[in-house]
XYZ file of N, CA and C in Angstrom:
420
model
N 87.965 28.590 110.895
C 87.592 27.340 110.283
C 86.090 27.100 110.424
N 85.837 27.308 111.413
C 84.090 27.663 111.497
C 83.129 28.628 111.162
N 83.755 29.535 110.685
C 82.974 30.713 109.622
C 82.886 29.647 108.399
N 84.536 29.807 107.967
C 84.383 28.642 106.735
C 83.198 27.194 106.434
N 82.682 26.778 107.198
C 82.508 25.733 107.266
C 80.548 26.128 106.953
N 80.390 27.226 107.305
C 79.173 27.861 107.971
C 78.733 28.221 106.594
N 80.186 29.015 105.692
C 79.597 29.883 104.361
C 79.257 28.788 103.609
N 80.019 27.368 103.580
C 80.306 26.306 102.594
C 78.899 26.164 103.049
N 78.262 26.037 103.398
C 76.753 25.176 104.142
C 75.343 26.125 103.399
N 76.073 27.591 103.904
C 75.268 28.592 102.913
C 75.263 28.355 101.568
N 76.667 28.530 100.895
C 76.527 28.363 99.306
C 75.800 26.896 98.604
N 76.119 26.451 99.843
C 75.356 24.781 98.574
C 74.161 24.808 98.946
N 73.406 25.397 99.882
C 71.867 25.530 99.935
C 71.542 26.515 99.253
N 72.076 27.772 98.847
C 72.053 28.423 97.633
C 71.936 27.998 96.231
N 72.992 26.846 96.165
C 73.041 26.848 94.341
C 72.412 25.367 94.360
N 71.722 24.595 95.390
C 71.117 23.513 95.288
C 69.826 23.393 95.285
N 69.455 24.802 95.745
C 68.103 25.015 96.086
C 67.164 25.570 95.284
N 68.231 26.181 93.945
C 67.302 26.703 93.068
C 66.561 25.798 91.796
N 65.605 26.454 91.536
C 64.750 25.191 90.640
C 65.573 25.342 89.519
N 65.017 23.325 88.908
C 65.907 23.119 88.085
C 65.840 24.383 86.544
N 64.452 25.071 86.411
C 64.534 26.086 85.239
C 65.029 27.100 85.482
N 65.162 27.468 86.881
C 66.092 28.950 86.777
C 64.889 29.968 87.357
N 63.357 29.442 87.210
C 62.337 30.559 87.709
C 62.280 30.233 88.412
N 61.421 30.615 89.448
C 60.678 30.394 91.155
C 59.284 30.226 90.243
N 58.418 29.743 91.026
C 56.868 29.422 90.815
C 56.416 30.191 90.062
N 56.466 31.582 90.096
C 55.507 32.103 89.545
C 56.336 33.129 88.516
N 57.275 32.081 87.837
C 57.520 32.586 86.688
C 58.979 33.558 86.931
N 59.191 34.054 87.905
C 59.935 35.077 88.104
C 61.550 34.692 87.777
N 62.407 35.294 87.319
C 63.977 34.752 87.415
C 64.285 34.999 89.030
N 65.428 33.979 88.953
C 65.540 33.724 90.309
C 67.180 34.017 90.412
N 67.652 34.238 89.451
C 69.204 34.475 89.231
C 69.371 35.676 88.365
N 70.713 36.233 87.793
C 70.719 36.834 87.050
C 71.401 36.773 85.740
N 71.355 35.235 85.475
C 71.714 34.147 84.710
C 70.188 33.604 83.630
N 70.613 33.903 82.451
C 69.598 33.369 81.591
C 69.089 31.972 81.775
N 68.063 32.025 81.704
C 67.335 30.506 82.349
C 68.023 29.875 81.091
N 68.012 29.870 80.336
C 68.908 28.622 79.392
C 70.274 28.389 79.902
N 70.978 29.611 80.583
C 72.403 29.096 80.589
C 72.342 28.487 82.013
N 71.686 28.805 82.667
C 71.037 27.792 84.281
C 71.096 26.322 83.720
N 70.073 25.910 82.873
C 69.443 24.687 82.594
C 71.125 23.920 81.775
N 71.354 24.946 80.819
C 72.628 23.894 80.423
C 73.910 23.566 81.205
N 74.474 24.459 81.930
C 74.842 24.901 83.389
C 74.827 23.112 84.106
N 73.473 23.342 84.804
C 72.776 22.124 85.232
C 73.090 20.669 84.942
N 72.765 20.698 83.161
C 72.329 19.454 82.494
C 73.787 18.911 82.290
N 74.774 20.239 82.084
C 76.304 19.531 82.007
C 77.024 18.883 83.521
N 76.158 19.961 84.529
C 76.622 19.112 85.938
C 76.483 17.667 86.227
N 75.655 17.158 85.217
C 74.402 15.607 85.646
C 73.008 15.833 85.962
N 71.965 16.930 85.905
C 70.784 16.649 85.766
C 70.100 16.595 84.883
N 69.102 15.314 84.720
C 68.728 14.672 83.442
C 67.365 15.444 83.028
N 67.049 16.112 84.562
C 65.775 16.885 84.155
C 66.765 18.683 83.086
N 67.198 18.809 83.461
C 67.892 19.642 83.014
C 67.766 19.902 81.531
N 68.769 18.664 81.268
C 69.306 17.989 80.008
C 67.963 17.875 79.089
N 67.036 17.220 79.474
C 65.503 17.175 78.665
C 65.098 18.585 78.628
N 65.517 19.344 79.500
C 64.166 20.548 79.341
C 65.530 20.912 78.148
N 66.634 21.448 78.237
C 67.567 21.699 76.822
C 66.736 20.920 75.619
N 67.222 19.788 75.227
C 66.902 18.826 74.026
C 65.284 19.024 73.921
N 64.171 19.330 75.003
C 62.706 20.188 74.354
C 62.824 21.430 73.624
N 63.831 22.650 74.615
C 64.237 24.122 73.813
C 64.441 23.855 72.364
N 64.897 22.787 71.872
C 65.659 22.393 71.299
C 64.709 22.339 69.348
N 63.169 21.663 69.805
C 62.733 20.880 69.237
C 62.578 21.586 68.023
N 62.105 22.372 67.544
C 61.437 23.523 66.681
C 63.097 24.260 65.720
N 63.787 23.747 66.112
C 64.903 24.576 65.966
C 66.235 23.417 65.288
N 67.758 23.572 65.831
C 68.287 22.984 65.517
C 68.276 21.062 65.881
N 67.963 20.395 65.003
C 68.408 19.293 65.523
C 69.375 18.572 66.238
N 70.935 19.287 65.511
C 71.934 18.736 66.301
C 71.701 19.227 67.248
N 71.677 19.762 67.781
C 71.244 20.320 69.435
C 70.253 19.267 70.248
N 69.370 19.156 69.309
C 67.997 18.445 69.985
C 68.600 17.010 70.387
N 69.685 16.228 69.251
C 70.759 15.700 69.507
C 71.651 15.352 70.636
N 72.247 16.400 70.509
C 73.326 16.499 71.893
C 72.825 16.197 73.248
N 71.567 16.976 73.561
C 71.117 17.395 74.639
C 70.161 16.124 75.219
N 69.933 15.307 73.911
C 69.221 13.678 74.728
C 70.332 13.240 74.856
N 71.322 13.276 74.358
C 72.301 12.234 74.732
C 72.646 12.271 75.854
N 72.806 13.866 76.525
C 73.457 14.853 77.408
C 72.408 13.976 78.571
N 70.800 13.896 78.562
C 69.793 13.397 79.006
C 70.272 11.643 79.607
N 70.497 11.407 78.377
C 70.759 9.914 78.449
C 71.913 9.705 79.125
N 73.023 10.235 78.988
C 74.046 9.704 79.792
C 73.906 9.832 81.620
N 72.997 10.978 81.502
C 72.571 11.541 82.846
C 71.692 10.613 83.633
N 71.290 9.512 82.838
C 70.459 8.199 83.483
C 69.225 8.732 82.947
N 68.665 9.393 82.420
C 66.810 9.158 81.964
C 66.870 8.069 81.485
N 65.732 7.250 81.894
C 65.023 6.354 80.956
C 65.022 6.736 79.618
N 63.904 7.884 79.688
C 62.970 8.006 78.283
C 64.108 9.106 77.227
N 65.037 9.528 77.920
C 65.860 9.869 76.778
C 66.587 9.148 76.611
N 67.139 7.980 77.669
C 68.022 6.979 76.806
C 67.444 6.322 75.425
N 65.656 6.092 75.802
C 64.514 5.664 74.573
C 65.135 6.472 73.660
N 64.961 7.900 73.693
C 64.487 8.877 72.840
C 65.978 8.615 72.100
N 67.112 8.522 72.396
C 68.487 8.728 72.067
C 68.666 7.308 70.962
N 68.501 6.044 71.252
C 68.609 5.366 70.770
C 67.382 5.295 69.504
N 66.273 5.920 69.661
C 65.159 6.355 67.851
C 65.690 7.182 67.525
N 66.451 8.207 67.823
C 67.537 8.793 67.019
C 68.504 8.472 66.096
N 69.447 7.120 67.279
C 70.511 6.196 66.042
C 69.896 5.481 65.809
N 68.440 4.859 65.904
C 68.243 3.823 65.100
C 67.765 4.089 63.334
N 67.493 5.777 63.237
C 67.390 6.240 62.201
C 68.559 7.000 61.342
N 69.658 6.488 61.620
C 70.780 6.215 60.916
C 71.085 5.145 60.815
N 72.198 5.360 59.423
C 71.906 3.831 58.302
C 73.630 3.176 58.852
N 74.108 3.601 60.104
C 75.276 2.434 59.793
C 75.092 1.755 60.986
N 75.777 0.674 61.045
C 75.738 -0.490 61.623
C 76.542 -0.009 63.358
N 77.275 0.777 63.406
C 77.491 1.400 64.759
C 76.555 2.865 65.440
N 75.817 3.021 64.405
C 74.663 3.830 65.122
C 73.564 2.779 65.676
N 73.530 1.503 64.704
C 72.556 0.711 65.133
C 72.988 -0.012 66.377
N 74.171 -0.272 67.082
C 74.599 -1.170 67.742
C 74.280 -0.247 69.161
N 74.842 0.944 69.190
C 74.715 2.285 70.383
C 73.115 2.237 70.637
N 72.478 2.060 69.332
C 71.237 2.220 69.848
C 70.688 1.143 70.814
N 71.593 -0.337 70.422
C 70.238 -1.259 71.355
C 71.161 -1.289 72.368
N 72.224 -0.190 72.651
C 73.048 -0.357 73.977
C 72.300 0.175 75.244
N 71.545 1.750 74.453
C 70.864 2.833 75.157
C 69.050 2.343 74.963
N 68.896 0.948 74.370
C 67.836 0.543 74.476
C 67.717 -0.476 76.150
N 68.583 -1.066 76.063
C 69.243 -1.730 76.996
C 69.042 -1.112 78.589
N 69.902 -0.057 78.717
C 69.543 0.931 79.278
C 68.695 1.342 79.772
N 67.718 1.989 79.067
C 66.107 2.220 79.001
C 65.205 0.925 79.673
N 65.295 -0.359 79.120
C 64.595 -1.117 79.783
C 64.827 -1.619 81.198
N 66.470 -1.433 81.234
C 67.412 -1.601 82.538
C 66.611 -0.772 83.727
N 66.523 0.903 83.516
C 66.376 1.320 84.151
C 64.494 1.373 84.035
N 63.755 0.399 83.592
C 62.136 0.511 84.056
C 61.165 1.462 83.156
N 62.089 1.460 81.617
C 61.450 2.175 80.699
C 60.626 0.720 79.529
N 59.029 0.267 79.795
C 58.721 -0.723 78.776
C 58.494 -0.556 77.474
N 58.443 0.528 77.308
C 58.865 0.619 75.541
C 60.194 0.514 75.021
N 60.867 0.578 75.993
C 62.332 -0.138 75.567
C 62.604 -1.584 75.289
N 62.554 -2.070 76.518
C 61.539 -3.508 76.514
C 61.402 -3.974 74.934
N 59.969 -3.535 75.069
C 59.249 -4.021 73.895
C 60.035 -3.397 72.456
N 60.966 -2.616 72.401
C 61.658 -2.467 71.016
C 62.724 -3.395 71.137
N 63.198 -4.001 72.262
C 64.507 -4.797 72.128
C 63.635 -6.124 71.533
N 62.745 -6.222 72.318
C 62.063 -7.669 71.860
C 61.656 -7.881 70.181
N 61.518 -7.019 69.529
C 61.024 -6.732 68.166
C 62.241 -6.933 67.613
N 63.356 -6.052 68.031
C 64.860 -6.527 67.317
C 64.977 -8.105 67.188
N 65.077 -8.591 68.875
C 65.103 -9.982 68.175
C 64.825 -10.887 67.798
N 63.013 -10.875 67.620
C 61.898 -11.314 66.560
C 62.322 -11.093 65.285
N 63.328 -10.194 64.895
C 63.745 -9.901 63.844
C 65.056 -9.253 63.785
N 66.046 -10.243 63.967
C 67.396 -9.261 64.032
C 68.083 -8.801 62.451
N 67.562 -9.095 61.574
C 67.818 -8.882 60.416
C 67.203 -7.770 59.443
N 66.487 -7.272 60.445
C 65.937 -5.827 59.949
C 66.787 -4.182 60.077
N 66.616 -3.724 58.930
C 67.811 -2.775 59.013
C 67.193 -1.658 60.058
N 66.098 -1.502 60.572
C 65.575 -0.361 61.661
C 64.454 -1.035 61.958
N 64.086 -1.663 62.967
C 62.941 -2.108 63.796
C 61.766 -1.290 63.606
N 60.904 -2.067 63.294
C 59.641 -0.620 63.628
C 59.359 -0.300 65.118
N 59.308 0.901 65.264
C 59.453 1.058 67.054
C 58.647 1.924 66.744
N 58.397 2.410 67.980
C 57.060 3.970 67.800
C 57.919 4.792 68.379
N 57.108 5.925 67.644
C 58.088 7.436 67.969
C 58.701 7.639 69.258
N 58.887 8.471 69.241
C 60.368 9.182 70.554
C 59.101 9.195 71.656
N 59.598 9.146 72.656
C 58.468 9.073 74.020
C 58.376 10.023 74.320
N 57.555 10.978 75.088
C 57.746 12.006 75.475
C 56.952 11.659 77.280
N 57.342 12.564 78.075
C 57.517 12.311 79.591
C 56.565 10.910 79.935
């Protein structure tokens, strides 16, 4: 029971200890696991740093992905991808993309993000606008 107890102590300083991209400092792989499948790996466990560095891989490429992976961000507690998640639905045209959005705007300001803030406040200076003017997606 005390070997046991000894390996359990080893393995989670093992798989806790490695950085969240999968390299060591100077670039090197640190597993023998593709640094993408590390990071998504990760971002599906709950890390939000994770989840963002995915939805950046992301940018140049497929959207739905770029998609998924703030949300993946956002549910994970980021601030700035809960931001980023909600200028996403706020640029869809129905009325339950718009509602999610000032949920995860909400959110965002909840958790100490002020451009969230300041887009909720614009909504209701004007709640009759079909997309708020907000400024682009935040980045770090």
């Amino acid at each position: 029971m005390r070997a046991s107890g000894f390996i359990w102590i080893v393995t989670a300083f093992l798989v806790f200890s490695t950085p969240v991209s999968g390299r060591a400092a100077g670039g090197q792989e640190t597993n023998n696991m593709p640094v993408s499948n590390c990071l998504k790996e990760k971002a599906l466990m709950g890390d939000p740093g994770a989840a963002k560095l995915c939805a950046e891989d992301n940018l140049k490429g497929d959207r739905n992905l770029v998609r998924y992976w703030t949300q993946v961000a956002a549910e994970n507690g980021d601030p700035v991808s809960q931001y980023n998640f909600a200028m996403i639905l706020l640029g869809k045209k129905s009325r339950h993309d718009r509602l999610r959005a000032i949920f995860w705007l909400k959110k965002s300001s909840q958790n100490g993000f002020v451009l969230a803030k300041q887009v909720l406040e614009d909504i209701r200076k004007n709640p009759n606008a079909t997309i708020p003017i907000a400024p682009p997606p935040a980045e770090k």
